[in-house]
mmCIF file of C-alpha atoms in Angstrom:
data_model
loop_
_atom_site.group_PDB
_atom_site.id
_atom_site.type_symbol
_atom_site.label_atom_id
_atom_site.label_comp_id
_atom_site.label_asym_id
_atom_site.label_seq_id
_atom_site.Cartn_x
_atom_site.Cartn_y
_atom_site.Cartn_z
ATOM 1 C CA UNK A 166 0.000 0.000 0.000
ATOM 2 C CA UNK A 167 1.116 3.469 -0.711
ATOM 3 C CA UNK A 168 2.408 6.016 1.712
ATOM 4 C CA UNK A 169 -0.535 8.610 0.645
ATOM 5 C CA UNK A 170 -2.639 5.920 0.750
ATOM 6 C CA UNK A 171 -1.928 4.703 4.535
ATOM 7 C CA UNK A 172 -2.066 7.777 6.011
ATOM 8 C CA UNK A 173 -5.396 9.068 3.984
ATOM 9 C CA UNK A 174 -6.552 5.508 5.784
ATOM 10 C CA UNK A 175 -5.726 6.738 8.957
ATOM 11 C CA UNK A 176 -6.898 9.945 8.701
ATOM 12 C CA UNK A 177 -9.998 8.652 7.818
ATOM 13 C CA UNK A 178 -10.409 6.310 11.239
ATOM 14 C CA UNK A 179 -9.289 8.998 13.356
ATOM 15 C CA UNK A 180 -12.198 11.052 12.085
ATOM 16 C CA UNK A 181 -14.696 8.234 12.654
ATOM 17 C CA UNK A 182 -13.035 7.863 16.317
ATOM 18 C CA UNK A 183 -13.485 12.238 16.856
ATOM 19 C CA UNK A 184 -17.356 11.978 15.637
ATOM 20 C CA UNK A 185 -18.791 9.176 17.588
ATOM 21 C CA UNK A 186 -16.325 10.022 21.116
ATOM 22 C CA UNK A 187 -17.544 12.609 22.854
ATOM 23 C CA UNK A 188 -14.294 15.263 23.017
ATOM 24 C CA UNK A 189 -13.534 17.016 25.964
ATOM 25 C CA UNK A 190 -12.192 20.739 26.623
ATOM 26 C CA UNK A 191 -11.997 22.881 29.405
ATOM 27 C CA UNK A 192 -12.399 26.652 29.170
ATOM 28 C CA UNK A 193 -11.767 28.422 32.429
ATOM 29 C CA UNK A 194 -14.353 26.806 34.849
ATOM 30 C CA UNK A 195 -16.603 25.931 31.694
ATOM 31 C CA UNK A 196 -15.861 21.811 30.808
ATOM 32 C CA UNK A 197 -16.925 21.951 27.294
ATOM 33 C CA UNK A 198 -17.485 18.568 25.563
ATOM 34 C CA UNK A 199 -17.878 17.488 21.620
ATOM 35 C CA UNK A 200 -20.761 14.476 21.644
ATOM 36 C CA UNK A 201 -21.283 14.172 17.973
ATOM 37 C CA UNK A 202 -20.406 15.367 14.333
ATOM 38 C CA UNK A 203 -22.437 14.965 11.298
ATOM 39 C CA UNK A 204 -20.488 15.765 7.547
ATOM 40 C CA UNK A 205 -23.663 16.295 5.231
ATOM 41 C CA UNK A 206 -23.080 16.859 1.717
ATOM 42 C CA UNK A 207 -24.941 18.996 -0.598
ATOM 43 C CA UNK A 208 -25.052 18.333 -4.480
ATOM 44 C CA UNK A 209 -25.139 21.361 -6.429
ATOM 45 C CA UNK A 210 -24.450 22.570 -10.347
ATOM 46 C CA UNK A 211 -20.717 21.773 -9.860
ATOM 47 C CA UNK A 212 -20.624 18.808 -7.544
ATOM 48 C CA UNK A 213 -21.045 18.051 -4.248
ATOM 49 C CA UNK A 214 -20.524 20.617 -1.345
ATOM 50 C CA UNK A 215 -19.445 18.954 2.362
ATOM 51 C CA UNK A 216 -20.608 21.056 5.237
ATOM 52 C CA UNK A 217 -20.839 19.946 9.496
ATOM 53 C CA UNK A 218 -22.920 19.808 11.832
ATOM 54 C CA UNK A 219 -21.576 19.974 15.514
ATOM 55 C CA UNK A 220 -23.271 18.971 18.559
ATOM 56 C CA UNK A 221 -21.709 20.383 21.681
ATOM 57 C CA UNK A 222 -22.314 20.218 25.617
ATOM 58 C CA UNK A 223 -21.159 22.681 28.355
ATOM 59 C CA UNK A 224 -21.454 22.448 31.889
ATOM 60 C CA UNK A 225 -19.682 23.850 35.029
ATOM 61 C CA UNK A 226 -19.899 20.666 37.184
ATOM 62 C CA UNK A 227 -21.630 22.357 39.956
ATOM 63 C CA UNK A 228 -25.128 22.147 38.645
ATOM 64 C CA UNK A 229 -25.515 23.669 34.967
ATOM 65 C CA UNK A 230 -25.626 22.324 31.907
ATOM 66 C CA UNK A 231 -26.521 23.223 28.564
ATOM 67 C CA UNK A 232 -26.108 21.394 24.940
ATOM 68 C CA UNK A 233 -26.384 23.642 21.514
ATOM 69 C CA UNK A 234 -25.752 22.439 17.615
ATOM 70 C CA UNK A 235 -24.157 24.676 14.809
ATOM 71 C CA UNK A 236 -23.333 24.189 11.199
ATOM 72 C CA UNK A 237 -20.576 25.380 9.301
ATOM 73 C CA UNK A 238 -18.321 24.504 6.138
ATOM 74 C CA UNK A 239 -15.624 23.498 8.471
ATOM 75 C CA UNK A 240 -15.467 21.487 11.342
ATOM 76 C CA UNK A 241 -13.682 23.954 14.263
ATOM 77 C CA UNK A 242 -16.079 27.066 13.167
ATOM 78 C CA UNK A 243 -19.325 24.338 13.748
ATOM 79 C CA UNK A 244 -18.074 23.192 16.807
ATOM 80 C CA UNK A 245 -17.341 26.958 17.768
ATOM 81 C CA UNK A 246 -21.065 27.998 16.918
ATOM 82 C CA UNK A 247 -22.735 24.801 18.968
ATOM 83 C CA UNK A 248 -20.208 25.801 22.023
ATOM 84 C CA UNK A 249 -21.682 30.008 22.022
ATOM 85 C CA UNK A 250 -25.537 27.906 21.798
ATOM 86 C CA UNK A 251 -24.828 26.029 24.373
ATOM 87 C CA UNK A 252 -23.660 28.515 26.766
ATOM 88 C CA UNK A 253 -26.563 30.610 25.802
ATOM 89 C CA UNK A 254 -29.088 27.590 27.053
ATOM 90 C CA UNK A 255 -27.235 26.392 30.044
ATOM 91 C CA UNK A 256 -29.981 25.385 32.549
ATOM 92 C CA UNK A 257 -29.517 24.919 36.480
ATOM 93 C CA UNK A 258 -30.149 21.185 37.815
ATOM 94 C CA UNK A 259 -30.192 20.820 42.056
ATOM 95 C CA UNK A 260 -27.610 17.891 42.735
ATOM 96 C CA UNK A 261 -28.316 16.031 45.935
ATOM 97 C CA UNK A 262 -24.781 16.636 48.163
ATOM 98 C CA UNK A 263 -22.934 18.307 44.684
ATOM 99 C CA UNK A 264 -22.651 14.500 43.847
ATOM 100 C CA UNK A 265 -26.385 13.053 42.334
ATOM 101 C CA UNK A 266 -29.783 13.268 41.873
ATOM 102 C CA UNK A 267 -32.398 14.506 44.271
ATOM 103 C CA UNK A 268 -35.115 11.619 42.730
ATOM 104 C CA UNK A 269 -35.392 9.615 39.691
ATOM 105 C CA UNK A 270 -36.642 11.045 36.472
ATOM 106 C CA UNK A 271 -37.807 10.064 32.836
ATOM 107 C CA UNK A 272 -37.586 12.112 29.542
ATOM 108 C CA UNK A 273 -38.844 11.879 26.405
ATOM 109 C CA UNK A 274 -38.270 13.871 23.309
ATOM 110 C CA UNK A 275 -39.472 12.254 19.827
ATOM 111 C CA UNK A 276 -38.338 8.529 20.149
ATOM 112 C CA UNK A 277 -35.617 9.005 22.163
ATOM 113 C CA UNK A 278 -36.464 8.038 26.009
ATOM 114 C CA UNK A 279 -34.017 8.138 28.615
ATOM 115 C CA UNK A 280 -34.390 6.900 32.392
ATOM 116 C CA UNK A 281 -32.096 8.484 35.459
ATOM 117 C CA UNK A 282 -32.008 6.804 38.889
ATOM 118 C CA UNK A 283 -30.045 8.339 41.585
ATOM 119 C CA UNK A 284 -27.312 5.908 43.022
ATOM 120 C CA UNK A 285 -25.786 6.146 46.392
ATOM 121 C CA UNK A 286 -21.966 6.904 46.722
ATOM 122 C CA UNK A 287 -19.650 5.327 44.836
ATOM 123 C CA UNK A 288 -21.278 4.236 41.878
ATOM 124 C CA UNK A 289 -19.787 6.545 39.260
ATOM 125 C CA UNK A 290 -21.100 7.339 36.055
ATOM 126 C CA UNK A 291 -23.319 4.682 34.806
ATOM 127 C CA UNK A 292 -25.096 5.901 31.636
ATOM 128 C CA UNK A 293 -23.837 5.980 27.956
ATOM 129 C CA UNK A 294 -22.469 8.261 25.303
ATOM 130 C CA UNK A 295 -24.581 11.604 25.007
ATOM 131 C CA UNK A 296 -26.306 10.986 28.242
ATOM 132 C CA UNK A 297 -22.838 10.545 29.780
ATOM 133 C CA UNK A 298 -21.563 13.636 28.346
ATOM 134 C CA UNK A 299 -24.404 15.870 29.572
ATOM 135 C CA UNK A 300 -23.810 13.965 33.160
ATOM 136 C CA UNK A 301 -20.303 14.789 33.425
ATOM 137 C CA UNK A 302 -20.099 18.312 32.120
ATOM 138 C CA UNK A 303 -23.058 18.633 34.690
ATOM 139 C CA UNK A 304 -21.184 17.720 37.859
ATOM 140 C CA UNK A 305 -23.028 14.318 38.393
ATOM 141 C CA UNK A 306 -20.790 12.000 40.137
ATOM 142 C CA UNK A 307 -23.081 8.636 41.043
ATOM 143 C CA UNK A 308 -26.099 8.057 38.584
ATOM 144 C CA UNK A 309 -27.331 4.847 37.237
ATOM 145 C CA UNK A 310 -29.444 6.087 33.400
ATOM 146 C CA UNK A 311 -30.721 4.006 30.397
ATOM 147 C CA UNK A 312 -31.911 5.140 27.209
ATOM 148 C CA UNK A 313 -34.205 3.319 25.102
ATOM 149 C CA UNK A 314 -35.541 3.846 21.868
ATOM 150 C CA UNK A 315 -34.036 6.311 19.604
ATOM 151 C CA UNK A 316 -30.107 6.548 19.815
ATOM 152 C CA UNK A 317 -30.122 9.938 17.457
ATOM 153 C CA UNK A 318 -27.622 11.733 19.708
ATOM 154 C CA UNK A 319 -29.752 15.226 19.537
ATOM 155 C CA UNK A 320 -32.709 12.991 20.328
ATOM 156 C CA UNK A 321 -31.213 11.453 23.323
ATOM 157 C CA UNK A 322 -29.742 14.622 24.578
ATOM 158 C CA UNK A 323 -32.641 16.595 24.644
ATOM 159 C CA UNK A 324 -34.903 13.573 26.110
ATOM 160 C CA UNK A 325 -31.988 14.244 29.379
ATOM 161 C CA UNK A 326 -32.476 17.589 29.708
ATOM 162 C CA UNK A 327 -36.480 17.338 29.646
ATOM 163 C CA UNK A 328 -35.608 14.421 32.657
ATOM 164 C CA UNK A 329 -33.675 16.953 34.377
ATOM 165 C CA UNK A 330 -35.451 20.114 33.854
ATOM 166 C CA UNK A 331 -38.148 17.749 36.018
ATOM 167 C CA UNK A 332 -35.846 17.472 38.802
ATOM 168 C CA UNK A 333 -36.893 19.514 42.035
ATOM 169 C CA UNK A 334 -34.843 19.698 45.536
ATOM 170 C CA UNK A 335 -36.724 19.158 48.686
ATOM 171 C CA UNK A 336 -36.450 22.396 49.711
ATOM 172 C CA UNK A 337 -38.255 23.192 46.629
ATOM 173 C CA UNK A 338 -40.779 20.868 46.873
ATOM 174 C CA UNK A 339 -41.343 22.382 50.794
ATOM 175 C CA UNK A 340 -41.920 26.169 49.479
ATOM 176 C CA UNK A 341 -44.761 24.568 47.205
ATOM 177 C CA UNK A 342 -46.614 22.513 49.513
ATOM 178 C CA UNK A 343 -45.726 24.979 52.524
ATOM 179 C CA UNK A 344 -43.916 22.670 54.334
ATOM 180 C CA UNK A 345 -40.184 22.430 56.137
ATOM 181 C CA UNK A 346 -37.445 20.926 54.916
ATOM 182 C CA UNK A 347 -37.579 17.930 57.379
ATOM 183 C CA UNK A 348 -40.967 17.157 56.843
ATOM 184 C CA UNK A 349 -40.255 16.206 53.185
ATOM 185 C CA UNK A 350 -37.056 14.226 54.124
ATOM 186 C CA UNK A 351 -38.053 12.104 56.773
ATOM 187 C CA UNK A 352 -40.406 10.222 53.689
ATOM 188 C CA UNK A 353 -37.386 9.509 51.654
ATOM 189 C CA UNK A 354 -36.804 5.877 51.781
ATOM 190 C CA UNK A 355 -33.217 5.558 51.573
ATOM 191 C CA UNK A 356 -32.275 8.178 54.374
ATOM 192 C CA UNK A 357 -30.640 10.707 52.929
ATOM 193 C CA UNK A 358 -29.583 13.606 55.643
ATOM 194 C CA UNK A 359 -31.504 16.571 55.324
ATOM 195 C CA UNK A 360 -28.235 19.176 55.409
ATOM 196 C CA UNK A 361 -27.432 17.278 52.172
ATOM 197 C CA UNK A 362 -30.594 17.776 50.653
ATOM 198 C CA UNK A 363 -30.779 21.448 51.840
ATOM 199 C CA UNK A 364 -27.513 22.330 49.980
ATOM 200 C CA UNK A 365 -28.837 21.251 46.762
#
């Protein structure tokens, strides 16, 4: 095989490897991570014409998160337009003790469905690709999550943030139903302390 050849070859792998591996950077205290990359092509008059799509997720691990797409003829300017997006949308999830959820949580969006359980310490990071990626740059450090259906990576990321945008911290749940704190913690079944819960 040719020298051109072999190195077009890898070339080629190490762009499958970038667009299915979520990519991570860190920008001050912003983690900024690179879940997918789509290469569409176009055919016009005079062939065909390759442009990207860039689907990118920030989060300050310490409870926001935000995801955001952008297009562009080449791949850094794409991923640069998804990363402004995504800063633009970043949402605020309470964490239970900075660490996990306060309660478990379904999302849906089109056929993607995801399911997040919170998991007690120690348990890392169970959950897959795109779900993982929004995890992580979120701050979540024991979670056990599933997705089923769709695997479209915007599908599945957006199905996570509708399951966390449901997420609500006792204390929240105590200003609604004009409660205390306590009162909403002593009917949690696995015991959680209620300074933990208060922080998030």
């Amino acid at each position: 095989m040719a020298r051109g050849e072999q190195q077009r070859g890898d070339g080629q792998r190490r762009d499958r490897r970038d667009r299915n591996a979520p990519e991570e950077r860190v920008d001050s205290d912003i983690v900024e991570k690179l879940v997918h990359i789509n290469r569409v092509a176009a055919t016009v008059k005079g062939g065909r014409r390759f442009s990207f799509a860039a689907l990118m997720v920030v989060g300050d691990q310490k409870g926001r998160v935000g995801f955001g797409h952008g297009k562009a003829r080449e791949v850094p300017e794409a991923i640069r337009k998804a990363t402004e997006e995504a800063k633009k949308s970043m949402v605020r999830v309470p964490l239970r003790e900075s660490r996990t959820l306060h309660h478990d949580g379904n999302g849906r969006w089109g056929a993607g469905k995801v399911m997040m359980r919170a998991a007690p310490p120690g348990t890392g990071v169970i959950a897959g690709g795109p779900m993982r990626a929004v995890l992580e740059t979120l701050g979540v450090q024991d979670v056990v999550a599933k997705s089923t259906g769709s695997s479209n990576p915007y599908n599945m990321v957006r199905a996570t943030f509708e399951a966390l945008k449901a997420q609500s911290s006792p204390r929240q749940v105590a200003n609604k139903r004009g409660k205390k704190v306590g009162d909403i913690i002593g009917r949690r079944a696995d015991g959680a302390s209620a300074e933990g819960a208060v922080e998030g």
